[in-house]
């Protein structure tokens, strides 16, 4: 059995980090604890798939024009209900809702929480990994009152994801490195299993939907030719949280390039690309939208906007970028 020097729960970890900032009000800690409770409730629903009637579509399309799965709706409601109770939250924005929901007047709430409640939900039918992704922005400046959530990812105060895989894992950052927790179902608490994660600098592994290869910009195909000639492996779950979790732990590069069907890529900037980019960079990796555009510097113009994604080990990302810019 693996032994830890000391057992630190997520709750204790958050209080520990908060105590390093004597002036902190504890508001962010309350928001993070709401996310942790949501994760436990959603994990419980995911684990009961097929025992309870939670699979399949509800027959509606969400704002993205995608079929909503029953569990998408359940997870969204869990997050809205749990975060709605926290006074520090002024606004929540979800992949599943057309417009952000204002919970309180600016000034009363301090944060905007953006999330994808259940990313990769089509994997649920086959017992594959799915996840919740979240991004937290400051929202206490009255000058920001209109569309104040449209801030570049570099301004995130916290970001993270929960992977409902063979175990339930929560990975997050408040801008001081990346820490990892596993839900211990016996005690109902997330227990810290790793601190200050660092992404491996190299791994000959790429992760993207190669089925779209014929409609990628040419540079991606130059990269794939090079990678395949150089002994790279392909690993793609098709659920961003599961793919990024693997890359964070083992290295490699994850991509969602522009395609004919999705000319700006498929992934959403505000609640998929930005939080993952913060985690990857905090772990020493690199996250780019194009050779000269860091994801975290993209200035958003719409809550559901999409962005191409190239992220992972810095050296592996660079191998992609060089093929996008040269005949390499
Ligand atoms: P979703 O938010 O509708 O679940 O879609 C996002 C998912 C990501 O998890 C994953 O990286 C991507 O879509 C996979 O797309 P594709 O099936 O085109 O490869
Ligand atoms: Mg998603």
Short mmCIF file of N, CA and C in Angstrom, two decimals, residues 151-321:
data_model
loop_
_atom_site.label_atom_id
_atom_site.label_comp_id
_atom_site.label_asym_id
_atom_site.label_seq_id
_atom_site.Cartn_x
_atom_site.Cartn_y
_atom_site.Cartn_z
N UNK A 151 -12.56 37.95 -19.93
CA UNK A 151 -11.17 38.29 -19.58
C UNK A 151 -10.24 37.23 -20.16
N UNK A 152 -9.02 37.65 -20.48
CA UNK A 152 -8.03 36.68 -20.99
C UNK A 152 -7.73 35.64 -19.91
N UNK A 153 -7.37 34.44 -20.35
CA UNK A 153 -7.10 33.33 -19.43
C UNK A 153 -5.98 33.63 -18.45
N UNK A 154 -5.06 34.53 -18.83
CA UNK A 154 -3.95 34.88 -17.93
C UNK A 154 -4.47 35.48 -16.63
N UNK A 155 -5.73 35.95 -16.65
CA UNK A 155 -6.29 36.57 -15.45
C UNK A 155 -6.98 35.58 -14.53
N UNK A 156 -7.02 34.29 -14.91
CA UNK A 156 -7.69 33.32 -14.05
C UNK A 156 -7.03 33.29 -12.67
N UNK A 157 -7.85 33.24 -11.63
CA UNK A 157 -7.26 33.12 -10.29
C UNK A 157 -7.16 31.65 -9.88
N UNK A 158 -7.94 30.81 -10.53
CA UNK A 158 -7.85 29.37 -10.25
C UNK A 158 -8.44 28.63 -11.43
N UNK A 159 -8.00 27.39 -11.59
CA UNK A 159 -8.54 26.54 -12.67
C UNK A 159 -8.31 25.09 -12.27
N UNK A 160 -9.12 24.23 -12.83
CA UNK A 160 -8.92 22.81 -12.52
C UNK A 160 -9.88 21.92 -13.27
N UNK A 161 -9.72 20.63 -13.02
CA UNK A 161 -10.67 19.66 -13.58
C UNK A 161 -10.85 18.51 -12.62
N UNK A 162 -11.96 17.81 -12.84
CA UNK A 162 -12.21 16.57 -12.11
C UNK A 162 -12.35 15.50 -13.17
N UNK A 163 -11.60 14.43 -13.05
CA UNK A 163 -11.71 13.31 -13.99
C UNK A 163 -12.44 12.17 -13.29
N UNK A 164 -13.60 11.80 -13.87
CA UNK A 164 -14.32 10.64 -13.35
C UNK A 164 -13.86 9.45 -14.16
N UNK A 165 -12.75 8.88 -13.76
CA UNK A 165 -12.16 7.75 -14.47
C UNK A 165 -12.19 6.53 -13.57
N UNK A 166 -11.14 5.72 -13.65
CA UNK A 166 -11.12 4.53 -12.80
C UNK A 166 -11.07 4.93 -11.33
N UNK A 167 -10.61 6.14 -11.06
CA UNK A 167 -10.86 6.76 -9.76
C UNK A 167 -11.29 8.20 -10.06
N UNK A 168 -11.71 8.92 -9.03
CA UNK A 168 -12.13 10.32 -9.24
C UNK A 168 -10.97 11.21 -8.80
N UNK A 169 -10.42 11.95 -9.76
CA UNK A 169 -9.22 12.74 -9.50
C UNK A 169 -9.53 14.22 -9.70
N UNK A 170 -9.07 15.05 -8.78
CA UNK A 170 -9.23 16.50 -8.93
C UNK A 170 -7.84 17.12 -9.04
N UNK A 171 -7.64 17.89 -10.09
CA UNK A 171 -6.36 18.57 -10.32
C UNK A 171 -6.64 20.05 -10.38
N UNK A 172 -5.91 20.85 -9.61
CA UNK A 172 -6.20 22.29 -9.66
C UNK A 172 -4.98 23.15 -9.37
N UNK A 173 -5.14 24.42 -9.70
CA UNK A 173 -4.09 25.40 -9.44
C UNK A 173 -4.72 26.72 -9.04
N UNK A 174 -4.12 27.37 -8.04
CA UNK A 174 -4.54 28.75 -7.76
C UNK A 174 -3.39 29.70 -8.10
N UNK A 175 -2.58 29.25 -9.07
CA UNK A 175 -1.48 30.09 -9.53
C UNK A 175 -0.19 29.86 -8.76
N UNK A 176 -0.18 28.81 -7.94
CA UNK A 176 1.04 28.48 -7.19
C UNK A 176 1.40 27.02 -7.44
N UNK A 177 1.43 26.62 -8.72
CA UNK A 177 1.71 25.22 -9.05
C UNK A 177 0.42 24.42 -9.17
N UNK A 178 0.59 23.14 -9.43
CA UNK A 178 -0.56 22.26 -9.69
C UNK A 178 -0.53 21.11 -8.67
N UNK A 179 -1.66 20.89 -8.05
CA UNK A 179 -1.75 19.82 -7.05
C UNK A 179 -2.85 18.84 -7.44
N UNK A 180 -2.69 17.60 -6.97
CA UNK A 180 -3.61 16.53 -7.40
C UNK A 180 -4.19 15.81 -6.18
N UNK A 181 -5.48 15.50 -6.28
CA UNK A 181 -6.22 14.87 -5.18
C UNK A 181 -7.01 13.69 -5.74
N UNK A 182 -7.18 12.66 -4.92
CA UNK A 182 -8.02 11.53 -5.32
C UNK A 182 -9.15 11.39 -4.31
N UNK A 183 -10.35 11.17 -4.80
CA UNK A 183 -11.50 10.99 -3.91
C UNK A 183 -11.40 9.62 -3.25
N UNK A 184 -11.32 9.63 -1.93
CA UNK A 184 -11.35 8.37 -1.18
C UNK A 184 -12.81 8.09 -0.85
N UNK A 185 -13.42 7.12 -1.54
CA UNK A 185 -14.86 6.93 -1.34
C UNK A 185 -15.18 6.44 0.07
N UNK A 186 -14.19 5.87 0.75
CA UNK A 186 -14.46 5.36 2.11
C UNK A 186 -14.72 6.50 3.08
N UNK A 187 -14.06 7.63 2.88
CA UNK A 187 -14.26 8.74 3.83
C UNK A 187 -14.94 9.94 3.17
N UNK A 188 -15.19 9.85 1.86
CA UNK A 188 -15.90 10.94 1.17
C UNK A 188 -15.10 12.21 1.05
N UNK A 189 -13.77 12.10 1.05
CA UNK A 189 -12.95 13.31 0.96
C UNK A 189 -11.91 13.15 -0.14
N UNK A 190 -11.57 14.29 -0.76
CA UNK A 190 -10.45 14.30 -1.70
C UNK A 190 -9.16 14.36 -0.88
N UNK A 191 -8.24 13.45 -1.16
CA UNK A 191 -6.99 13.38 -0.42
C UNK A 191 -5.84 13.77 -1.36
N UNK A 192 -4.96 14.63 -0.88
CA UNK A 192 -3.85 15.08 -1.72
C UNK A 192 -2.88 13.94 -1.99
N UNK A 193 -2.58 13.71 -3.26
CA UNK A 193 -1.66 12.63 -3.62
C UNK A 193 -0.40 13.16 -4.31
N UNK A 194 -0.41 14.40 -4.77
CA UNK A 194 0.79 14.96 -5.39
C UNK A 194 0.74 16.48 -5.30
N UNK A 195 1.90 17.07 -5.06
CA UNK A 195 2.01 18.52 -5.01
C UNK A 195 2.97 18.97 -6.08
N UNK A 196 2.74 20.18 -6.59
CA UNK A 196 3.68 20.80 -7.52
C UNK A 196 4.02 19.87 -8.69
N UNK A 197 2.97 19.39 -9.34
CA UNK A 197 3.18 18.50 -10.50
C UNK A 197 4.01 19.21 -11.57
N UNK A 198 4.91 18.48 -12.19
CA UNK A 198 5.68 19.01 -13.32
C UNK A 198 5.47 18.08 -14.51
N UNK A 199 5.06 18.63 -15.62
CA UNK A 199 4.84 17.81 -16.81
C UNK A 199 6.19 17.33 -17.35
N UNK A 200 6.33 16.05 -17.72
CA UNK A 200 7.61 15.62 -18.30
C UNK A 200 7.94 16.45 -19.55
N UNK A 201 9.21 16.77 -19.73
CA UNK A 201 9.59 17.67 -20.83
C UNK A 201 9.46 17.02 -22.21
N UNK A 202 9.60 15.70 -22.26
CA UNK A 202 9.51 15.00 -23.54
C UNK A 202 8.63 13.77 -23.39
N UNK A 203 7.94 13.42 -24.43
CA UNK A 203 7.32 12.09 -24.55
C UNK A 203 6.90 11.97 -26.00
N UNK A 204 7.36 10.92 -26.66
CA UNK A 204 7.05 10.77 -28.09
C UNK A 204 5.62 10.27 -28.24
N UNK A 205 4.68 11.18 -27.99
CA UNK A 205 3.28 10.80 -28.02
C UNK A 205 2.44 12.02 -28.42
N UNK A 206 1.55 11.83 -29.37
CA UNK A 206 0.65 12.92 -29.75
C UNK A 206 -0.80 12.45 -29.59
N UNK A 207 -1.68 13.45 -29.36
CA UNK A 207 -3.07 13.14 -29.06
C UNK A 207 -3.96 14.09 -29.85
N UNK A 208 -4.60 13.59 -30.89
CA UNK A 208 -5.55 14.41 -31.65
C UNK A 208 -6.45 13.47 -32.46
N UNK A 209 -7.55 14.01 -32.97
CA UNK A 209 -8.47 13.19 -33.76
C UNK A 209 -7.94 13.11 -35.20
N UNK A 210 -7.19 12.02 -35.47
CA UNK A 210 -6.55 11.90 -36.78
C UNK A 210 -7.56 11.66 -37.89
N UNK A 211 -8.78 11.31 -37.51
CA UNK A 211 -9.84 11.14 -38.52
C UNK A 211 -10.11 12.41 -39.30
N UNK A 212 -9.73 13.54 -38.70
CA UNK A 212 -9.95 14.83 -39.38
C UNK A 212 -8.76 15.25 -40.24
N UNK A 213 -7.79 14.36 -40.41
CA UNK A 213 -6.51 14.75 -41.01
C UNK A 213 -6.65 15.44 -42.37
N UNK A 214 -7.59 14.98 -43.17
CA UNK A 214 -7.70 15.53 -44.53
C UNK A 214 -8.10 17.01 -44.53
N UNK A 215 -8.69 17.47 -43.44
CA UNK A 215 -9.09 18.90 -43.43
C UNK A 215 -8.28 19.75 -42.46
N UNK A 216 -7.19 19.20 -41.89
CA UNK A 216 -6.31 20.04 -41.06
C UNK A 216 -5.53 21.01 -41.96
N UNK A 217 -5.12 22.18 -41.42
CA UNK A 217 -4.14 22.99 -42.14
C UNK A 217 -2.89 22.13 -42.40
N UNK A 218 -2.22 22.39 -43.50
CA UNK A 218 -1.15 21.53 -44.01
C UNK A 218 -0.03 21.28 -42.98
N UNK A 219 0.27 22.30 -42.17
CA UNK A 219 1.36 22.18 -41.20
C UNK A 219 1.16 21.02 -40.22
N UNK A 220 -0.08 20.77 -39.84
CA UNK A 220 -0.35 19.66 -38.91
C UNK A 220 -0.01 18.33 -39.58
N UNK A 221 -0.27 18.25 -40.87
CA UNK A 221 0.06 17.01 -41.58
C UNK A 221 1.57 16.84 -41.73
N UNK A 222 2.27 17.97 -41.90
CA UNK A 222 3.74 17.88 -41.92
C UNK A 222 4.24 17.36 -40.58
N UNK A 223 3.64 17.87 -39.49
CA UNK A 223 4.04 17.39 -38.15
C UNK A 223 3.76 15.89 -38.02
N UNK A 224 2.56 15.47 -38.43
CA UNK A 224 2.20 14.05 -38.26
C UNK A 224 3.13 13.15 -39.06
N UNK A 225 3.48 13.57 -40.28
CA UNK A 225 4.45 12.79 -41.08
C UNK A 225 5.77 12.67 -40.33
N UNK A 226 6.22 13.81 -39.79
CA UNK A 226 7.50 13.82 -39.06
C UNK A 226 7.40 12.92 -37.82
N UNK A 227 6.32 13.06 -37.05
CA UNK A 227 6.19 12.30 -35.80
C UNK A 227 6.15 10.80 -36.10
N UNK A 228 5.40 10.44 -37.15
CA UNK A 228 5.27 9.01 -37.46
C UNK A 228 6.60 8.44 -37.97
N UNK A 229 7.37 9.28 -38.65
CA UNK A 229 8.69 8.81 -39.12
C UNK A 229 9.69 8.72 -37.97
N UNK A 230 9.33 9.32 -36.83
CA UNK A 230 10.27 9.37 -35.71
C UNK A 230 9.81 8.55 -34.50
N UNK A 231 8.94 7.59 -34.76
CA UNK A 231 8.61 6.63 -33.70
C UNK A 231 7.63 7.12 -32.65
N UNK A 232 6.79 8.13 -32.99
CA UNK A 232 5.81 8.61 -32.02
C UNK A 232 4.63 7.65 -31.92
N UNK A 233 3.99 7.63 -30.73
CA UNK A 233 2.75 6.88 -30.53
C UNK A 233 1.58 7.84 -30.56
N UNK A 234 0.42 7.29 -30.91
CA UNK A 234 -0.81 8.07 -30.92
C UNK A 234 -1.69 7.61 -29.75
N UNK A 235 -2.18 8.55 -28.96
CA UNK A 235 -3.07 8.23 -27.84
C UNK A 235 -4.21 9.25 -27.84
N UNK A 236 -5.45 8.80 -28.01
CA UNK A 236 -6.56 9.75 -28.04
C UNK A 236 -7.81 9.11 -27.46
N UNK A 237 -8.25 9.65 -26.33
CA UNK A 237 -9.47 9.15 -25.69
C UNK A 237 -10.69 9.81 -26.35
N UNK A 238 -10.54 11.08 -26.72
CA UNK A 238 -11.69 11.82 -27.25
C UNK A 238 -12.49 12.49 -26.14
N UNK A 239 -11.90 12.54 -24.96
CA UNK A 239 -12.47 13.33 -23.85
C UNK A 239 -11.30 14.16 -23.33
N UNK A 240 -11.44 15.48 -23.44
CA UNK A 240 -10.29 16.35 -23.19
C UNK A 240 -9.68 16.14 -21.81
N UNK A 241 -10.54 15.97 -20.80
CA UNK A 241 -10.01 15.84 -19.44
C UNK A 241 -9.12 14.60 -19.33
N UNK A 242 -9.56 13.50 -19.91
CA UNK A 242 -8.78 12.26 -19.84
C UNK A 242 -7.49 12.42 -20.64
N UNK A 243 -7.56 13.03 -21.81
CA UNK A 243 -6.35 13.21 -22.63
C UNK A 243 -5.36 14.16 -21.95
N UNK A 244 -5.86 15.25 -21.40
CA UNK A 244 -4.94 16.21 -20.75
C UNK A 244 -4.36 15.60 -19.47
N UNK A 245 -5.16 14.84 -18.75
CA UNK A 245 -4.64 14.23 -17.52
C UNK A 245 -3.45 13.31 -17.85
N UNK A 246 -3.61 12.52 -18.91
CA UNK A 246 -2.51 11.63 -19.30
C UNK A 246 -1.27 12.46 -19.65
N UNK A 247 -1.47 13.53 -20.40
CA UNK A 247 -0.34 14.34 -20.85
C UNK A 247 0.33 15.06 -19.68
N UNK A 248 -0.47 15.53 -18.74
CA UNK A 248 0.09 16.18 -17.55
C UNK A 248 1.01 15.20 -16.80
N UNK A 249 0.59 13.96 -16.70
CA UNK A 249 1.37 12.99 -15.92
C UNK A 249 2.50 12.36 -16.73
N UNK A 250 2.26 12.14 -18.03
CA UNK A 250 3.24 11.37 -18.81
C UNK A 250 3.94 12.17 -19.90
N UNK A 251 3.45 13.37 -20.19
CA UNK A 251 4.05 14.17 -21.25
C UNK A 251 3.45 13.86 -22.61
N UNK A 252 3.88 14.64 -23.61
CA UNK A 252 3.32 14.51 -24.96
C UNK A 252 2.61 15.79 -25.34
N UNK A 253 1.90 15.74 -26.47
CA UNK A 253 1.20 16.95 -26.93
C UNK A 253 -0.24 16.59 -27.31
N UNK A 254 -1.16 17.48 -26.89
CA UNK A 254 -2.58 17.35 -27.22
C UNK A 254 -2.92 18.47 -28.18
N UNK A 255 -3.70 18.13 -29.21
CA UNK A 255 -4.09 19.16 -30.19
C UNK A 255 -5.56 19.03 -30.57
N UNK A 256 -6.22 20.18 -30.77
CA UNK A 256 -7.46 20.17 -31.53
C UNK A 256 -7.32 21.27 -32.57
N UNK A 257 -6.85 20.89 -33.79
CA UNK A 257 -6.60 21.90 -34.83
C UNK A 257 -7.90 22.40 -35.46
N UNK A 258 -7.80 23.48 -36.24
CA UNK A 258 -8.94 23.87 -37.06
C UNK A 258 -9.25 22.73 -38.05
N UNK A 259 -10.52 22.55 -38.35
CA UNK A 259 -10.93 21.56 -39.35
C UNK A 259 -11.96 22.22 -40.25
N UNK A 260 -12.33 21.51 -41.31
CA UNK A 260 -13.35 22.08 -42.21
C UNK A 260 -14.65 22.30 -41.42
N UNK A 261 -14.98 21.31 -40.59
CA UNK A 261 -16.22 21.40 -39.81
C UNK A 261 -16.13 22.46 -38.71
N UNK A 262 -14.95 22.60 -38.12
CA UNK A 262 -14.76 23.55 -37.01
C UNK A 262 -13.56 24.43 -37.34
N UNK A 263 -13.77 25.50 -38.12
CA UNK A 263 -12.65 26.30 -38.63
C UNK A 263 -11.80 26.95 -37.54
N UNK A 264 -12.36 27.12 -36.33
CA UNK A 264 -11.56 27.67 -35.22
C UNK A 264 -11.22 26.58 -34.21
N UNK A 265 -11.30 25.33 -34.63
CA UNK A 265 -11.14 24.24 -33.67
C UNK A 265 -12.47 24.00 -32.99
N UNK A 266 -12.54 22.92 -32.22
CA UNK A 266 -13.82 22.57 -31.60
C UNK A 266 -13.91 23.05 -30.15
N UNK A 267 -12.76 23.21 -29.52
CA UNK A 267 -12.78 23.42 -28.07
C UNK A 267 -13.06 24.87 -27.71
N UNK A 268 -13.75 25.05 -26.60
CA UNK A 268 -14.18 26.37 -26.16
C UNK A 268 -13.07 27.03 -25.33
N UNK A 269 -12.85 28.33 -25.63
CA UNK A 269 -11.77 29.06 -24.97
C UNK A 269 -11.99 29.19 -23.46
N UNK A 270 -13.18 29.65 -23.09
CA UNK A 270 -13.36 30.13 -21.71
C UNK A 270 -13.41 29.01 -20.67
N UNK A 271 -13.97 27.86 -21.04
CA UNK A 271 -14.13 26.83 -19.99
C UNK A 271 -13.50 25.49 -20.38
N UNK A 272 -12.78 25.45 -21.50
CA UNK A 272 -12.00 24.25 -21.82
C UNK A 272 -10.51 24.63 -22.00
N UNK A 273 -10.23 25.45 -23.01
CA UNK A 273 -8.83 25.76 -23.33
C UNK A 273 -8.14 26.56 -22.22
N UNK A 274 -8.77 27.62 -21.71
CA UNK A 274 -8.10 28.47 -20.72
C UNK A 274 -7.75 27.73 -19.43
N UNK A 275 -8.72 27.03 -18.80
CA UNK A 275 -8.33 26.35 -17.56
C UNK A 275 -7.26 25.29 -17.79
N UNK A 276 -7.35 24.55 -18.89
CA UNK A 276 -6.32 23.53 -19.16
C UNK A 276 -4.98 24.19 -19.45
N UNK A 277 -5.01 25.33 -20.14
CA UNK A 277 -3.75 26.04 -20.43
C UNK A 277 -3.10 26.52 -19.14
N UNK A 278 -3.90 27.01 -18.21
CA UNK A 278 -3.32 27.46 -16.93
C UNK A 278 -2.66 26.29 -16.22
N UNK A 279 -3.32 25.14 -16.18
CA UNK A 279 -2.74 23.97 -15.49
C UNK A 279 -1.45 23.53 -16.17
N UNK A 280 -1.50 23.44 -17.50
CA UNK A 280 -0.32 22.98 -18.24
C UNK A 280 0.85 23.94 -18.03
N UNK A 281 0.59 25.24 -18.09
CA UNK A 281 1.69 26.21 -17.89
C UNK A 281 2.19 26.19 -16.45
N UNK A 282 1.26 26.07 -15.52
CA UNK A 282 1.67 26.02 -14.10
C UNK A 282 2.52 24.78 -13.82
N UNK A 283 2.35 23.75 -14.65
CA UNK A 283 3.13 22.52 -14.48
C UNK A 283 4.40 22.56 -15.34
N UNK A 284 4.70 23.72 -15.93
CA UNK A 284 5.94 23.85 -16.70
C UNK A 284 5.81 23.52 -18.17
N UNK A 285 4.59 23.34 -18.65
CA UNK A 285 4.37 23.04 -20.07
C UNK A 285 4.03 24.28 -20.86
N UNK A 286 3.49 24.07 -22.07
CA UNK A 286 3.24 25.17 -23.00
C UNK A 286 1.85 24.97 -23.60
N UNK A 287 1.12 26.08 -23.82
CA UNK A 287 -0.24 25.98 -24.35
C UNK A 287 -0.45 27.09 -25.37
N UNK A 288 -0.56 26.72 -26.65
CA UNK A 288 -0.63 27.71 -27.72
C UNK A 288 -1.88 27.49 -28.58
N UNK A 289 -2.35 28.59 -29.19
CA UNK A 289 -3.45 28.49 -30.15
C UNK A 289 -2.89 28.45 -31.57
N UNK A 290 -1.72 29.04 -31.75
CA UNK A 290 -1.01 29.06 -33.04
C UNK A 290 0.44 29.40 -32.72
N UNK A 291 1.35 29.36 -33.71
CA UNK A 291 2.76 29.58 -33.37
C UNK A 291 3.02 30.88 -32.63
N UNK A 292 2.23 31.92 -32.88
CA UNK A 292 2.52 33.18 -32.18
C UNK A 292 1.39 33.62 -31.25
N UNK A 293 0.55 32.70 -30.85
CA UNK A 293 -0.55 33.08 -29.96
C UNK A 293 -0.66 32.12 -28.79
N UNK A 294 -0.28 32.65 -27.60
CA UNK A 294 -0.45 31.87 -26.37
C UNK A 294 -1.95 31.84 -26.04
N UNK A 295 -2.46 30.68 -25.67
CA UNK A 295 -3.90 30.60 -25.38
C UNK A 295 -4.28 31.60 -24.29
N UNK A 296 -3.48 31.68 -23.22
CA UNK A 296 -3.85 32.54 -22.08
C UNK A 296 -3.86 34.02 -22.43
N UNK A 297 -3.32 34.40 -23.58
CA UNK A 297 -3.34 35.82 -23.98
C UNK A 297 -4.45 36.15 -24.96
N UNK A 298 -5.26 35.17 -25.34
CA UNK A 298 -6.35 35.46 -26.28
C UNK A 298 -7.38 36.34 -25.57
N UNK A 299 -7.73 37.45 -26.19
CA UNK A 299 -8.76 38.32 -25.62
C UNK A 299 -10.12 37.87 -26.10
N UNK A 300 -10.96 37.37 -25.21
CA UNK A 300 -12.23 36.80 -25.65
C UNK A 300 -13.23 37.85 -26.08
N UNK A 301 -14.07 37.49 -27.04
CA UNK A 301 -15.14 38.39 -27.46
C UNK A 301 -16.51 37.77 -27.24
N UNK A 302 -16.56 36.46 -26.99
CA UNK A 302 -17.85 35.80 -26.76
C UNK A 302 -17.64 34.64 -25.81
N UNK A 303 -18.63 34.39 -25.00
CA UNK A 303 -18.48 33.39 -23.93
C UNK A 303 -18.25 31.97 -24.47
N UNK A 304 -18.87 31.65 -25.62
CA UNK A 304 -18.73 30.29 -26.13
C UNK A 304 -17.73 30.19 -27.29
N UNK A 305 -16.85 31.18 -27.44
CA UNK A 305 -15.96 31.15 -28.61
C UNK A 305 -14.99 29.98 -28.56
N UNK A 306 -14.56 29.56 -29.75
CA UNK A 306 -13.68 28.39 -29.87
C UNK A 306 -12.27 28.84 -30.23
N UNK A 307 -11.32 27.95 -29.99
CA UNK A 307 -9.92 28.30 -30.24
C UNK A 307 -9.16 27.02 -30.57
N UNK A 308 -8.21 27.08 -31.52
CA UNK A 308 -7.37 25.90 -31.74
C UNK A 308 -6.48 25.67 -30.52
N UNK A 309 -6.14 24.43 -30.25
CA UNK A 309 -5.39 24.09 -29.04
C UNK A 309 -4.19 23.21 -29.38
N UNK A 310 -3.03 23.62 -28.89
CA UNK A 310 -1.80 22.79 -28.97
C UNK A 310 -1.16 22.90 -27.60
N UNK A 311 -1.25 21.86 -26.78
CA UNK A 311 -0.69 22.00 -25.42
C UNK A 311 -0.07 20.71 -24.91
N UNK A 312 0.91 20.88 -24.01
CA UNK A 312 1.57 19.72 -23.42
C UNK A 312 3.00 20.04 -23.05
N UNK A 313 3.88 19.04 -23.15
CA UNK A 313 5.30 19.24 -22.85
C UNK A 313 5.84 20.33 -23.77
N UNK A 314 6.63 21.26 -23.23
CA UNK A 314 7.09 22.40 -24.03
C UNK A 314 7.80 21.93 -25.30
N UNK A 315 8.70 20.96 -25.18
CA UNK A 315 9.48 20.53 -26.35
C UNK A 315 8.57 19.87 -27.40
N UNK A 316 7.56 19.15 -26.94
CA UNK A 316 6.66 18.49 -27.90
C UNK A 316 5.76 19.50 -28.60
N UNK A 317 5.33 20.52 -27.86
CA UNK A 317 4.54 21.60 -28.49
C UNK A 317 5.40 22.30 -29.54
N UNK A 318 6.67 22.54 -29.20
CA UNK A 318 7.57 23.21 -30.15
C UNK A 318 7.73 22.40 -31.44
N UNK A 319 7.76 21.08 -31.33
CA UNK A 319 7.85 20.25 -32.54
C UNK A 319 6.65 20.51 -33.47
N UNK A 320 5.48 20.70 -32.88
CA UNK A 320 4.30 20.98 -33.71
C UNK A 320 4.44 22.37 -34.33
N UNK A 321 4.80 23.35 -33.48
CA UNK A 321 4.82 24.75 -33.95
C UNK A 321 5.80 24.92 -35.11
#
